[in-house]
PDB file of C-alpha atoms in Angstrom:
ATOM      1  CA  UNK A 237       0.522 -24.056 -20.721  1.00  0.00           C
ATOM      2  CA  UNK A 238      -1.609 -21.691 -22.714  1.00  0.00           C
ATOM      3  CA  UNK A 239       0.083 -21.199 -26.055  1.00  0.00           C
ATOM      4  CA  UNK A 240       0.138 -17.777 -27.695  1.00  0.00           C
ATOM      5  CA  UNK A 241       1.584 -16.167 -30.783  1.00  0.00           C
ATOM      6  CA  UNK A 242       1.236 -12.929 -32.684  1.00  0.00           C
ATOM      7  CA  UNK A 243      -1.873 -14.104 -34.571  1.00  0.00           C
ATOM      8  CA  UNK A 244      -3.569 -15.851 -31.636  1.00  0.00           C
ATOM      9  CA  UNK A 245      -4.666 -13.613 -28.776  1.00  0.00           C
ATOM     10  CA  UNK A 246      -3.595 -14.521 -25.253  1.00  0.00           C
ATOM     11  CA  UNK A 247      -6.295 -16.379 -23.324  1.00  0.00           C
ATOM     12  CA  UNK A 248      -4.440 -16.418 -20.017  1.00  0.00           C
ATOM     13  CA  UNK A 249      -1.163 -16.521 -18.133  1.00  0.00           C
ATOM     14  CA  UNK A 250       0.554 -18.968 -15.836  1.00  0.00           C
ATOM     15  CA  UNK A 251       1.820 -17.533 -12.539  1.00  0.00           C
ATOM     16  CA  UNK A 252       5.098 -19.166 -11.556  1.00  0.00           C
ATOM     17  CA  UNK A 253       5.094 -18.060  -7.916  1.00  0.00           C
ATOM     18  CA  UNK A 254       6.931 -20.595  -5.753  1.00  0.00           C
ATOM     19  CA  UNK A 255       6.417 -23.525  -8.137  1.00  0.00           C
ATOM     20  CA  UNK A 256      10.146 -24.261  -8.038  1.00  0.00           C
ATOM     21  CA  UNK A 257       9.998 -24.449  -4.229  1.00  0.00           C
ATOM     22  CA  UNK A 258       6.907 -26.584  -3.386  1.00  0.00           C
ATOM     23  CA  UNK A 259       8.056 -27.204   0.198  1.00  0.00           C
ATOM     24  CA  UNK A 260       7.765 -23.484   0.907  1.00  0.00           C
ATOM     25  CA  UNK A 261       4.226 -23.134  -0.421  1.00  0.00           C
ATOM     26  CA  UNK A 262       2.368 -24.698   2.528  1.00  0.00           C
ATOM     27  CA  UNK A 263       4.432 -22.724   5.033  1.00  0.00           C
ATOM     28  CA  UNK A 264       3.862 -19.446   3.260  1.00  0.00           C
ATOM     29  CA  UNK A 265       0.163 -20.227   2.822  1.00  0.00           C
ATOM     30  CA  UNK A 266      -0.314 -20.363   6.599  1.00  0.00           C
ATOM     31  CA  UNK A 267       1.922 -17.339   7.182  1.00  0.00           C
ATOM     32  CA  UNK A 268       0.345 -15.106   4.518  1.00  0.00           C
ATOM     33  CA  UNK A 269      -3.185 -16.172   5.502  1.00  0.00           C
ATOM     34  CA  UNK A 270      -2.519 -15.226   9.130  1.00  0.00           C
ATOM     35  CA  UNK A 271      -1.078 -11.859   8.088  1.00  0.00           C
ATOM     36  CA  UNK A 272      -4.029 -11.211   5.754  1.00  0.00           C
ATOM     37  CA  UNK A 273      -6.504 -11.849   8.571  1.00  0.00           C
ATOM     38  CA  UNK A 274      -4.561  -9.426  10.794  1.00  0.00           C
ATOM     39  CA  UNK A 275      -4.727  -6.844   7.977  1.00  0.00           C
ATOM     40  CA  UNK A 276      -8.506  -7.224   7.664  1.00  0.00           C
ATOM     41  CA  UNK A 277      -9.011  -7.071  11.428  1.00  0.00           C
ATOM     42  CA  UNK A 278      -6.605  -4.210  12.175  1.00  0.00           C
ATOM     43  CA  UNK A 279      -7.600  -1.976   9.288  1.00  0.00           C
ATOM     44  CA  UNK A 280     -11.272  -2.877   9.709  1.00  0.00           C
ATOM     45  CA  UNK A 281     -11.164  -1.725  13.335  1.00  0.00           C
ATOM     46  CA  UNK A 282      -9.447   1.536  12.319  1.00  0.00           C
ATOM     47  CA  UNK A 283     -12.087   2.198   9.666  1.00  0.00           C
ATOM     48  CA  UNK A 284     -14.859   1.546  12.199  1.00  0.00           C
ATOM     49  CA  UNK A 285     -13.467   3.812  14.929  1.00  0.00           C
ATOM     50  CA  UNK A 286     -12.785   6.677  12.504  1.00  0.00           C
ATOM     51  CA  UNK A 287     -16.426   6.464  11.385  1.00  0.00           C
ATOM     52  CA  UNK A 288     -18.157   5.768  14.708  1.00  0.00           C
ATOM     53  CA  UNK A 289     -16.117   7.894  17.133  1.00  0.00           C
ATOM     54  CA  UNK A 290     -17.025  11.584  16.805  1.00  0.00           C
ATOM     55  CA  UNK A 291     -13.706  12.586  18.413  1.00  0.00           C
ATOM     56  CA  UNK A 292     -11.916  11.188  15.338  1.00  0.00           C
ATOM     57  CA  UNK A 293     -13.924  13.188  12.807  1.00  0.00           C
ATOM     58  CA  UNK A 294     -10.905  15.300  11.870  1.00  0.00           C
ATOM     59  CA  UNK A 295      -8.831  15.532   8.651  1.00  0.00           C
ATOM     60  CA  UNK A 296      -5.991  13.419  10.061  1.00  0.00           C
ATOM     61  CA  UNK A 297      -8.260  10.507  10.964  1.00  0.00           C
ATOM     62  CA  UNK A 298     -10.268  10.897   7.776  1.00  0.00           C
ATOM     63  CA  UNK A 299      -7.032  10.336   5.828  1.00  0.00           C
ATOM     64  CA  UNK A 300      -6.159   7.457   8.159  1.00  0.00           C
ATOM     65  CA  UNK A 301      -9.512   5.819   7.436  1.00  0.00           C
ATOM     66  CA  UNK A 302      -8.817   6.199   3.716  1.00  0.00           C
ATOM     67  CA  UNK A 303      -5.362   4.655   4.177  1.00  0.00           C
ATOM     68  CA  UNK A 304      -6.834   1.674   6.036  1.00  0.00           C
ATOM     69  CA  UNK A 305      -9.515   1.142   3.369  1.00  0.00           C
ATOM     70  CA  UNK A 306      -6.830   1.410   0.692  1.00  0.00           C
ATOM     71  CA  UNK A 307      -4.678  -1.218   2.444  1.00  0.00           C
ATOM     72  CA  UNK A 308      -7.635  -3.599   2.596  1.00  0.00           C
ATOM     73  CA  UNK A 309      -8.318  -3.072  -1.128  1.00  0.00           C
ATOM     74  CA  UNK A 310      -4.644  -3.415  -2.056  1.00  0.00           C
ATOM     75  CA  UNK A 311      -4.152  -6.720  -0.250  1.00  0.00           C
ATOM     76  CA  UNK A 312      -7.529  -8.104  -1.343  1.00  0.00           C
ATOM     77  CA  UNK A 313      -6.579  -7.469  -4.974  1.00  0.00           C
ATOM     78  CA  UNK A 314      -3.641  -9.873  -4.707  1.00  0.00           C
ATOM     79  CA  UNK A 315      -3.507 -11.976  -1.516  1.00  0.00           C
ATOM     80  CA  UNK A 316      -6.470 -14.316  -2.308  1.00  0.00           C
ATOM     81  CA  UNK A 317      -4.875 -15.017  -5.696  1.00  0.00           C
ATOM     82  CA  UNK A 318      -1.530 -15.721  -4.017  1.00  0.00           C
ATOM     83  CA  UNK A 319      -3.096 -18.016  -1.415  1.00  0.00           C
ATOM     84  CA  UNK A 320      -4.904 -19.944  -4.147  1.00  0.00           C
ATOM     85  CA  UNK A 321      -1.639 -20.339  -6.066  1.00  0.00           C
ATOM     86  CA  UNK A 322      -0.010 -21.976  -3.028  1.00  0.00           C
ATOM     87  CA  UNK A 323      -2.647 -24.733  -3.062  1.00  0.00           C
ATOM     88  CA  UNK A 324      -3.296 -25.134  -6.795  1.00  0.00           C
ATOM     89  CA  UNK A 325      -0.887 -27.176  -8.955  1.00  0.00           C
ATOM     90  CA  UNK A 326      -1.840 -25.259 -12.124  1.00  0.00           C
ATOM     91  CA  UNK A 327      -1.537 -21.564 -11.316  1.00  0.00           C
ATOM     92  CA  UNK A 328      -3.403 -19.892 -14.181  1.00  0.00           C
ATOM     93  CA  UNK A 329      -5.151 -16.557 -14.507  1.00  0.00           C
ATOM     94  CA  UNK A 330      -7.292 -15.330 -17.372  1.00  0.00           C
ATOM     95  CA  UNK A 331      -6.247 -12.382 -19.526  1.00  0.00           C
ATOM     96  CA  UNK A 332      -9.093 -10.215 -18.188  1.00  0.00           C
ATOM     97  CA  UNK A 333      -8.423 -11.334 -14.614  1.00  0.00           C
ATOM     98  CA  UNK A 334      -4.787 -10.403 -15.026  1.00  0.00           C
ATOM     99  CA  UNK A 335      -5.765  -6.949 -16.318  1.00  0.00           C
ATOM    100  CA  UNK A 336      -8.136  -6.345 -13.381  1.00  0.00           C
ATOM    101  CA  UNK A 337      -5.577  -7.488 -10.822  1.00  0.00           C
ATOM    102  CA  UNK A 338      -2.856  -5.341 -12.424  1.00  0.00           C
ATOM    103  CA  UNK A 339      -5.146  -2.295 -12.436  1.00  0.00           C
ATOM    104  CA  UNK A 340      -6.184  -2.683  -8.794  1.00  0.00           C
ATOM    105  CA  UNK A 341      -2.675  -3.196  -7.420  1.00  0.00           C
ATOM    106  CA  UNK A 342      -1.259  -0.321  -9.499  1.00  0.00           C
ATOM    107  CA  UNK A 343      -4.143   1.995  -8.573  1.00  0.00           C
ATOM    108  CA  UNK A 344      -3.866   1.251  -4.850  1.00  0.00           C
ATOM    109  CA  UNK A 345      -0.080   1.703  -4.847  1.00  0.00           C
ATOM    110  CA  UNK A 346      -0.238   5.030  -6.693  1.00  0.00           C
ATOM    111  CA  UNK A 347      -3.104   6.251  -4.510  1.00  0.00           C
ATOM    112  CA  UNK A 348      -1.177   5.441  -1.335  1.00  0.00           C
ATOM    113  CA  UNK A 349       1.801   7.476  -2.547  1.00  0.00           C
ATOM    114  CA  UNK A 350      -0.402  10.541  -3.085  1.00  0.00           C
ATOM    115  CA  UNK A 351      -2.361   9.955   0.121  1.00  0.00           C
ATOM    116  CA  UNK A 352       0.819   9.845   2.221  1.00  0.00           C
ATOM    117  CA  UNK A 353       1.770  13.197   0.702  1.00  0.00           C
ATOM    118  CA  UNK A 354      -1.651  14.624   1.618  1.00  0.00           C
ATOM    119  CA  UNK A 355      -1.216  13.366   5.182  1.00  0.00           C
ATOM    120  CA  UNK A 356       2.192  15.059   5.373  1.00  0.00           C
ATOM    121  CA  UNK A 357       0.574  18.347   4.304  1.00  0.00           C
ATOM    122  CA  UNK A 358      -2.071  17.893   7.000  1.00  0.00           C
ATOM    123  CA  UNK A 359       0.646  17.488   9.665  1.00  0.00           C
ATOM    124  CA  UNK A 360       2.551  20.486   8.256  1.00  0.00           C
ATOM    125  CA  UNK A 361      -0.489  22.754   8.592  1.00  0.00           C
ATOM    126  CA  UNK A 362      -1.364  21.398  12.051  1.00  0.00           C
ATOM    127  CA  UNK A 363       2.121  21.994  13.481  1.00  0.00           C
ATOM    128  CA  UNK A 364       3.474  24.942  11.510  1.00  0.00           C
ATOM    129  CA  UNK A 365       0.281  27.034  11.236  1.00  0.00           C
ATOM    130  CA  UNK A 366      -2.049  25.675  13.945  1.00  0.00           C
ATOM    131  CA  UNK A 367      -4.242  28.798  14.074  1.00  0.00           C
ATOM    132  CA  UNK A 368      -5.074  28.466  10.377  1.00  0.00           C
ATOM    133  CA  UNK A 369      -5.598  24.689  10.547  1.00  0.00           C
ATOM    134  CA  UNK A 370      -9.441  24.772  10.827  1.00  0.00           C
ATOM    135  CA  UNK A 371      -9.614  27.051   7.781  1.00  0.00           C
ATOM    136  CA  UNK A 372      -6.962  25.406   5.581  1.00  0.00           C
ATOM    137  CA  UNK A 373      -8.000  21.828   6.409  1.00  0.00           C
ATOM    138  CA  UNK A 374     -11.756  22.340   6.352  1.00  0.00           C
ATOM    139  CA  UNK A 375     -14.065  19.623   5.069  1.00  0.00           C
ATOM    140  CA  UNK A 376     -14.297  21.524   1.789  1.00  0.00           C
ATOM    141  CA  UNK A 377     -10.519  21.079   1.458  1.00  0.00           C
ATOM    142  CA  UNK A 378      -9.689  17.604   2.764  1.00  0.00           C
ATOM    143  CA  UNK A 379     -12.553  15.799   1.015  1.00  0.00           C
ATOM    144  CA  UNK A 380     -11.391  16.888  -2.485  1.00  0.00           C
ATOM    145  CA  UNK A 381      -7.801  16.074  -1.459  1.00  0.00           C
ATOM    146  CA  UNK A 382      -8.739  12.478  -0.704  1.00  0.00           C
ATOM    147  CA  UNK A 383     -10.927  12.150  -3.796  1.00  0.00           C
ATOM    148  CA  UNK A 384      -8.134  13.511  -5.999  1.00  0.00           C
ATOM    149  CA  UNK A 385      -5.738  10.924  -4.527  1.00  0.00           C
ATOM    150  CA  UNK A 386      -8.047   8.077  -5.527  1.00  0.00           C
ATOM    151  CA  UNK A 387      -8.762   9.648  -8.914  1.00  0.00           C
ATOM    152  CA  UNK A 388      -5.069  10.160  -9.710  1.00  0.00           C
ATOM    153  CA  UNK A 389      -4.231   6.563  -8.777  1.00  0.00           C
ATOM    154  CA  UNK A 390      -7.110   5.201 -10.856  1.00  0.00           C
ATOM    155  CA  UNK A 391      -6.218   7.308 -13.893  1.00  0.00           C
ATOM    156  CA  UNK A 392      -2.550   6.297 -13.959  1.00  0.00           C
ATOM    157  CA  UNK A 393      -3.504   2.639 -13.364  1.00  0.00           C
ATOM    158  CA  UNK A 394      -5.924   2.801 -16.293  1.00  0.00           C
ATOM    159  CA  UNK A 395      -3.223   4.235 -18.563  1.00  0.00           C
ATOM    160  CA  UNK A 396      -0.520   1.754 -17.525  1.00  0.00           C
ATOM    161  CA  UNK A 397      -2.813  -1.278 -17.622  1.00  0.00           C
ATOM    162  CA  UNK A 398      -4.240  -0.321 -21.025  1.00  0.00           C
ATOM    163  CA  UNK A 399      -0.773   0.156 -22.518  1.00  0.00           C
ATOM    164  CA  UNK A 400       0.460  -3.147 -21.080  1.00  0.00           C
ATOM    165  CA  UNK A 401      -2.520  -5.306 -22.053  1.00  0.00           C
ATOM    166  CA  UNK A 402      -2.651  -3.953 -25.622  1.00  0.00           C
ATOM    167  CA  UNK A 403       0.772  -5.454 -26.312  1.00  0.00           C
ATOM    168  CA  UNK A 404       1.024  -8.693 -28.316  1.00  0.00           C
ATOM    169  CA  UNK A 405       2.215 -11.680 -26.257  1.00  0.00           C
ATOM    170  CA  UNK A 406       3.809 -14.595 -28.076  1.00  0.00           C
ATOM    171  CA  UNK A 407       5.575 -17.783 -27.106  1.00  0.00           C
ATOM    172  CA  UNK A 408       6.062 -18.244 -23.379  1.00  0.00           C
ATOM    173  CA  UNK A 409       3.239 -16.836 -21.251  1.00  0.00           C
ATOM    174  CA  UNK A 410       4.635 -17.734 -17.823  1.00  0.00           C
ATOM    175  CA  UNK A 411       4.750 -14.770 -15.429  1.00  0.00           C
ATOM    176  CA  UNK A 412       7.674 -15.181 -13.045  1.00  0.00           C
ATOM    177  CA  UNK A 413       5.743 -13.700 -10.131  1.00  0.00           C
ATOM    178  CA  UNK A 414       2.871 -14.364  -7.707  1.00  0.00           C
ATOM    179  CA  UNK A 415       0.551 -11.896  -9.427  1.00  0.00           C
ATOM    180  CA  UNK A 416       0.240  -9.953 -12.673  1.00  0.00           C
ATOM    181  CA  UNK A 417       2.980  -7.532 -11.695  1.00  0.00           C
ATOM    182  CA  UNK A 418       3.320  -5.089 -14.575  1.00  0.00           C
ATOM    183  CA  UNK A 419       7.102  -5.380 -15.035  1.00  0.00           C
ATOM    184  CA  UNK A 420       6.879  -9.189 -15.111  1.00  0.00           C
ATOM    185  CA  UNK A 421       4.090  -9.011 -17.713  1.00  0.00           C
ATOM    186  CA  UNK A 422       5.998  -6.551 -19.924  1.00  0.00           C
ATOM    187  CA  UNK A 423       8.882  -9.049 -20.154  1.00  0.00           C
ATOM    188  CA  UNK A 424       6.549 -11.417 -22.049  1.00  0.00           C
ATOM    189  CA  UNK A 425       5.640  -8.917 -24.774  1.00  0.00           C
ATOM    190  CA  UNK A 426       6.949  -9.577 -28.283  1.00  0.00           C
ATOM    191  CA  UNK A 427       6.840  -5.935 -29.318  1.00  0.00           C
ATOM    192  CA  UNK A 428       8.601  -2.689 -28.561  1.00  0.00           C
ATOM    193  CA  UNK A 429       7.794  -1.615 -24.988  1.00  0.00           C
ATOM    194  CA  UNK A 430       9.597   1.739 -25.090  1.00  0.00           C
ATOM    195  CA  UNK A 431       6.271   3.603 -24.746  1.00  0.00           C
ATOM    196  CA  UNK A 432       5.449   1.534 -21.656  1.00  0.00           C
ATOM    197  CA  UNK A 433       8.883   2.187 -20.163  1.00  0.00           C
ATOM    198  CA  UNK A 434       8.603   5.935 -20.765  1.00  0.00           C
ATOM    199  CA  UNK A 435       5.061   6.138 -19.381  1.00  0.00           C
ATOM    200  CA  UNK A 436       6.063   4.165 -16.289  1.00  0.00           C
ATOM    201  CA  UNK A 437       9.089   6.403 -15.825  1.00  0.00           C
ATOM    202  CA  UNK A 438       6.849   9.469 -15.925  1.00  0.00           C
ATOM    203  CA  UNK A 439       4.405   7.801 -13.513  1.00  0.00           C
ATOM    204  CA  UNK A 440       7.244   6.954 -11.114  1.00  0.00           C
ATOM    205  CA  UNK A 441       8.383  10.575 -11.085  1.00  0.00           C
ATOM    206  CA  UNK A 442       4.843  11.839 -10.453  1.00  0.00           C
ATOM    207  CA  UNK A 443       3.718   9.225  -7.926  1.00  0.00           C
ATOM    208  CA  UNK A 444       7.012   8.395  -6.213  1.00  0.00           C
ATOM    209  CA  UNK A 445       9.400  11.291  -6.732  1.00  0.00           C
ATOM    210  CA  UNK A 446       6.995  14.202  -6.225  1.00  0.00           C
ATOM    211  CA  UNK A 447       5.319  12.825  -3.053  1.00  0.00           C
ATOM    212  CA  UNK A 448       8.705  11.921  -1.533  1.00  0.00           C
ATOM    213  CA  UNK A 449      10.002  15.427  -2.215  1.00  0.00           C
ATOM    214  CA  UNK A 450       6.785  16.945  -0.875  1.00  0.00           C
ATOM    215  CA  UNK A 451       6.934  14.822   2.292  1.00  0.00           C
ATOM    216  CA  UNK A 452      10.626  15.640   2.796  1.00  0.00           C
ATOM    217  CA  UNK A 453      10.070  19.397   2.490  1.00  0.00           C
ATOM    218  CA  UNK A 454       7.021  19.214   4.769  1.00  0.00           C
ATOM    219  CA  UNK A 455       8.983  17.453   7.494  1.00  0.00           C
ATOM    220  CA  UNK A 456      11.889  19.882   7.200  1.00  0.00           C
ATOM    221  CA  UNK A 457       9.455  22.667   8.106  1.00  0.00           C
ATOM    222  CA  UNK A 458       7.767  20.486  10.749  1.00  0.00           C
ATOM    223  CA  UNK A 459      11.042  19.598  12.491  1.00  0.00           C
ATOM    224  CA  UNK A 460      12.213  23.215  12.294  1.00  0.00           C
ATOM    225  CA  UNK A 461       8.991  24.346  13.964  1.00  0.00           C
ATOM    226  CA  UNK A 462       9.165  21.619  16.628  1.00  0.00           C
ATOM    227  CA  UNK A 463      12.754  22.528  17.551  1.00  0.00           C
ATOM    228  CA  UNK A 464      11.664  26.125  18.142  1.00  0.00           C
ATOM    229  CA  UNK A 465       9.182  25.064  20.825  1.00  0.00           C
ATOM    230  CA  UNK A 466      10.760  26.127  24.144  1.00  0.00           C
ATOM    231  CA  UNK A 467       9.543  23.289  26.405  1.00  0.00           C
ATOM    232  CA  UNK A 468      10.625  19.668  26.051  1.00  0.00           C
ATOM    233  CA  UNK A 469       7.071  18.529  26.804  1.00  0.00           C
ATOM    234  CA  UNK A 470       5.726  20.722  24.011  1.00  0.00           C
ATOM    235  CA  UNK A 471       8.262  19.349  21.529  1.00  0.00           C
ATOM    236  CA  UNK A 472       7.415  15.783  22.541  1.00  0.00           C
ATOM    237  CA  UNK A 473       3.682  16.398  22.168  1.00  0.00           C
ATOM    238  CA  UNK A 474       4.101  18.061  18.767  1.00  0.00           C
ATOM    239  CA  UNK A 475       6.334  15.283  17.426  1.00  0.00           C
ATOM    240  CA  UNK A 476       3.988  12.565  18.704  1.00  0.00           C
ATOM    241  CA  UNK A 477       1.241  13.860  16.390  1.00  0.00           C
ATOM    242  CA  UNK A 478       3.312  13.070  13.296  1.00  0.00           C
ATOM    243  CA  UNK A 479       5.613  10.219  14.426  1.00  0.00           C
ATOM    244  CA  UNK A 480       3.176   7.497  13.309  1.00  0.00           C
ATOM    245  CA  UNK A 481       2.848   8.975   9.820  1.00  0.00           C
ATOM    246  CA  UNK A 482       6.616   9.415   9.542  1.00  0.00           C
ATOM    247  CA  UNK A 483       7.151   5.772  10.565  1.00  0.00           C
ATOM    248  CA  UNK A 484       4.685   4.554   7.924  1.00  0.00           C
ATOM    249  CA  UNK A 485       6.372   6.722   5.264  1.00  0.00           C
ATOM    250  CA  UNK A 486       9.830   5.355   6.118  1.00  0.00           C
ATOM    251  CA  UNK A 487       8.605   1.734   5.975  1.00  0.00           C
ATOM    252  CA  UNK A 488       6.627   2.272   2.751  1.00  0.00           C
ATOM    253  CA  UNK A 489       9.293   4.089   0.738  1.00  0.00           C
ATOM    254  CA  UNK A 490      12.210   2.307   2.402  1.00  0.00           C
ATOM    255  CA  UNK A 491      10.880  -1.056   1.254  1.00  0.00           C
ATOM    256  CA  UNK A 492      10.379   0.242  -2.302  1.00  0.00           C
ATOM    257  CA  UNK A 493      13.947   1.567  -2.438  1.00  0.00           C
ATOM    258  CA  UNK A 494      15.285  -1.715  -1.066  1.00  0.00           C
ATOM    259  CA  UNK A 495      13.288  -3.760  -3.610  1.00  0.00           C
ATOM    260  CA  UNK A 496      14.304  -1.825  -6.710  1.00  0.00           C
ATOM    261  CA  UNK A 497      17.602  -0.247  -5.659  1.00  0.00           C
ATOM    262  CA  UNK A 498      19.700  -3.262  -4.723  1.00  0.00           C
ATOM    263  CA  UNK A 499      22.291  -4.547  -7.275  1.00  0.00           C
ATOM    264  CA  UNK A 500      21.521  -7.601  -9.419  1.00  0.00           C
ATOM    265  CA  UNK A 501      23.638 -10.735  -9.221  1.00  0.00           C
ATOM    266  CA  UNK A 502      25.569 -11.765 -12.349  1.00  0.00           C
ATOM    267  CA  UNK A 503      26.242 -15.308 -11.140  1.00  0.00           C
ATOM    268  CA  UNK A 504      23.596 -17.792 -12.477  1.00  0.00           C
ATOM    269  CA  UNK A 505      23.251 -19.593  -9.135  1.00  0.00           C
ATOM    270  CA  UNK A 506      23.193 -16.285  -7.305  1.00  0.00           C
ATOM    271  CA  UNK A 507      20.631 -14.995  -9.774  1.00  0.00           C
ATOM    272  CA  UNK A 508      18.275 -17.911  -8.952  1.00  0.00           C
ATOM    273  CA  UNK A 509      18.582 -17.209  -5.236  1.00  0.00           C
ATOM    274  CA  UNK A 510      18.103 -13.511  -5.837  1.00  0.00           C
ATOM    275  CA  UNK A 511      15.039 -14.219  -7.978  1.00  0.00           C
ATOM    276  CA  UNK A 512      13.505 -16.130  -5.061  1.00  0.00           C
ATOM    277  CA  UNK A 513      14.514 -13.370  -2.641  1.00  0.00           C
ATOM    278  CA  UNK A 514      13.018 -10.689  -4.904  1.00  0.00           C
ATOM    279  CA  UNK A 515       9.702 -12.519  -5.087  1.00  0.00           C
ATOM    280  CA  UNK A 516       9.569 -13.069  -1.316  1.00  0.00           C
ATOM    281  CA  UNK A 517      10.447  -9.429  -0.626  1.00  0.00           C
ATOM    282  CA  UNK A 518       7.720  -8.332  -3.026  1.00  0.00           C
ATOM    283  CA  UNK A 519       5.285 -10.745  -1.364  1.00  0.00           C
ATOM    284  CA  UNK A 520       5.993  -9.485   2.133  1.00  0.00           C
ATOM    285  CA  UNK A 521       5.972  -5.871   0.971  1.00  0.00           C
ATOM    286  CA  UNK A 522       2.388  -6.417  -0.153  1.00  0.00           C
ATOM    287  CA  UNK A 523       1.273  -7.684   3.273  1.00  0.00           C
ATOM    288  CA  UNK A 524       3.712  -6.411   5.921  1.00  0.00           C
ATOM    289  CA  UNK A 525       3.189  -2.683   5.309  1.00  0.00           C
ATOM    290  CA  UNK A 526      -0.653  -2.890   5.368  1.00  0.00           C
ATOM    291  CA  UNK A 527      -0.400  -5.069   8.486  1.00  0.00           C
ATOM    292  CA  UNK A 528       1.923  -2.652  10.310  1.00  0.00           C
ATOM    293  CA  UNK A 529      -0.024   0.538   9.510  1.00  0.00           C
ATOM    294  CA  UNK A 530      -2.901  -0.009  11.992  1.00  0.00           C
ATOM    295  CA  UNK A 531      -0.471  -1.326  14.608  1.00  0.00           C
ATOM    296  CA  UNK A 532       1.735   1.765  14.305  1.00  0.00           C
ATOM    297  CA  UNK A 533      -1.189   4.187  14.463  1.00  0.00           C
ATOM    298  CA  UNK A 534      -2.755   2.310  17.399  1.00  0.00           C
ATOM    299  CA  UNK A 535       0.418   2.112  19.469  1.00  0.00           C
ATOM    300  CA  UNK A 536       1.498   5.706  18.844  1.00  0.00           C
ATOM    301  CA  UNK A 537      -1.868   7.447  19.097  1.00  0.00           C
ATOM    302  CA  UNK A 538      -3.788   7.923  22.345  1.00  0.00           C
ATOM    303  CA  UNK A 539      -6.963   9.003  20.555  1.00  0.00           C
ATOM    304  CA  UNK A 540      -7.076   5.828  18.459  1.00  0.00           C
ATOM    305  CA  UNK A 541      -6.368   3.610  21.483  1.00  0.00           C
ATOM    306  CA  UNK A 542      -9.125   5.339  23.443  1.00  0.00           C
ATOM    307  CA  UNK A 543     -11.559   4.950  20.531  1.00  0.00           C
ATOM    308  CA  UNK A 544     -10.720   1.237  20.200  1.00  0.00           C
ATOM    309  CA  UNK A 545     -11.262   0.729  23.944  1.00  0.00           C
ATOM    310  CA  UNK A 546     -14.619   2.504  23.726  1.00  0.00           C
ATOM    311  CA  UNK A 547     -15.631   0.357  20.754  1.00  0.00           C
ATOM    312  CA  UNK A 548     -14.655  -2.855  22.574  1.00  0.00           C
ATOM    313  CA  UNK A 549     -16.461  -1.811  25.772  1.00  0.00           C
ATOM    314  CA  UNK A 550     -19.592  -0.986  23.784  1.00  0.00           C
ATOM    315  CA  UNK A 551     -19.471  -4.383  22.067  1.00  0.00           C
ATOM    316  CA  UNK A 552     -19.045  -6.134  25.421  1.00  0.00           C
ATOM    317  CA  UNK A 553     -21.917  -4.191  26.953  1.00  0.00           C
ATOM    318  CA  UNK A 554     -24.313  -4.813  24.054  1.00  0.00           C
ATOM    319  CA  UNK A 555     -25.422  -8.350  25.107  1.00  0.00           C
ATOM    320  CA  UNK A 556     -25.944  -7.124  28.674  1.00  0.00           C
ATOM    321  CA  UNK A 557     -28.173  -4.320  27.378  1.00  0.00           C
ATOM    322  CA  UNK A 558     -30.251  -6.835  25.406  1.00  0.00           C
ATOM    323  CA  UNK A 559     -30.544  -9.070  28.476  1.00  0.00           C
ATOM    324  CA  UNK A 560     -31.871  -6.167  30.549  1.00  0.00           C
TER     325      UNK A 560
END
């Protein structure tokens, strides 16, 4: 263990992960590796089709391509570290490595919150004011929207990471998590963390509360507009354009609420089981949502399915073209 105190700067941390449950590590290594490969494949295909297929050069698919790239970045910032921890007896990470990993995961999470809000606005304009859609969601509008999402996530991640890593760490430097999760790191600080708590509270309001409220209001107007459509076929077609996004939003925010909203056990034995459950839920949250996103958008979107089929057919025909 890397010893630290108030006069000796921290050189690194030890990630506890599933060290107390070694029998689970090999099983979860195979499971998480398989899910990570699905994430890379599914989101990689979505990124390719949104770039290569001219029919998908619209604001909705531009945001979808950003979401897929974000999911790849988010999982890549943590999953390789987690997989390595399942195979390595001594699960250490350097101080600078911890800071980088914390920044990337925080930035990607915050960016996704804002990006989902932007996508809700896109669906609101498309369904509620379709005639104004080309003007409101022009390239001059949706490009800055996406850039601002990434910028906002990066800025808040820089602030939170800087505040956390400037704290003095003394005594035990074991992080009871798979990665440098900011709340787990703050528990190791031997100084007042009230500034960190306040700043994170403000960030949660801005990046969780505001987007959720914005998405909720947007879908109130969307559903109101859809219900006014006289034909059942028209209502079905209108709802199908936003059902994939709504599904992703429910999974994303529903998992967050489940992770942080459930009551804590006061029984010591129950607390140990809950600690394991919390870590596994957090682990699967980091891979299940990015894995489901391309599946949801592929299954519920005819344009994406058609683009994927075209991409596959072109790949299959490429060797034949070379042979000719």
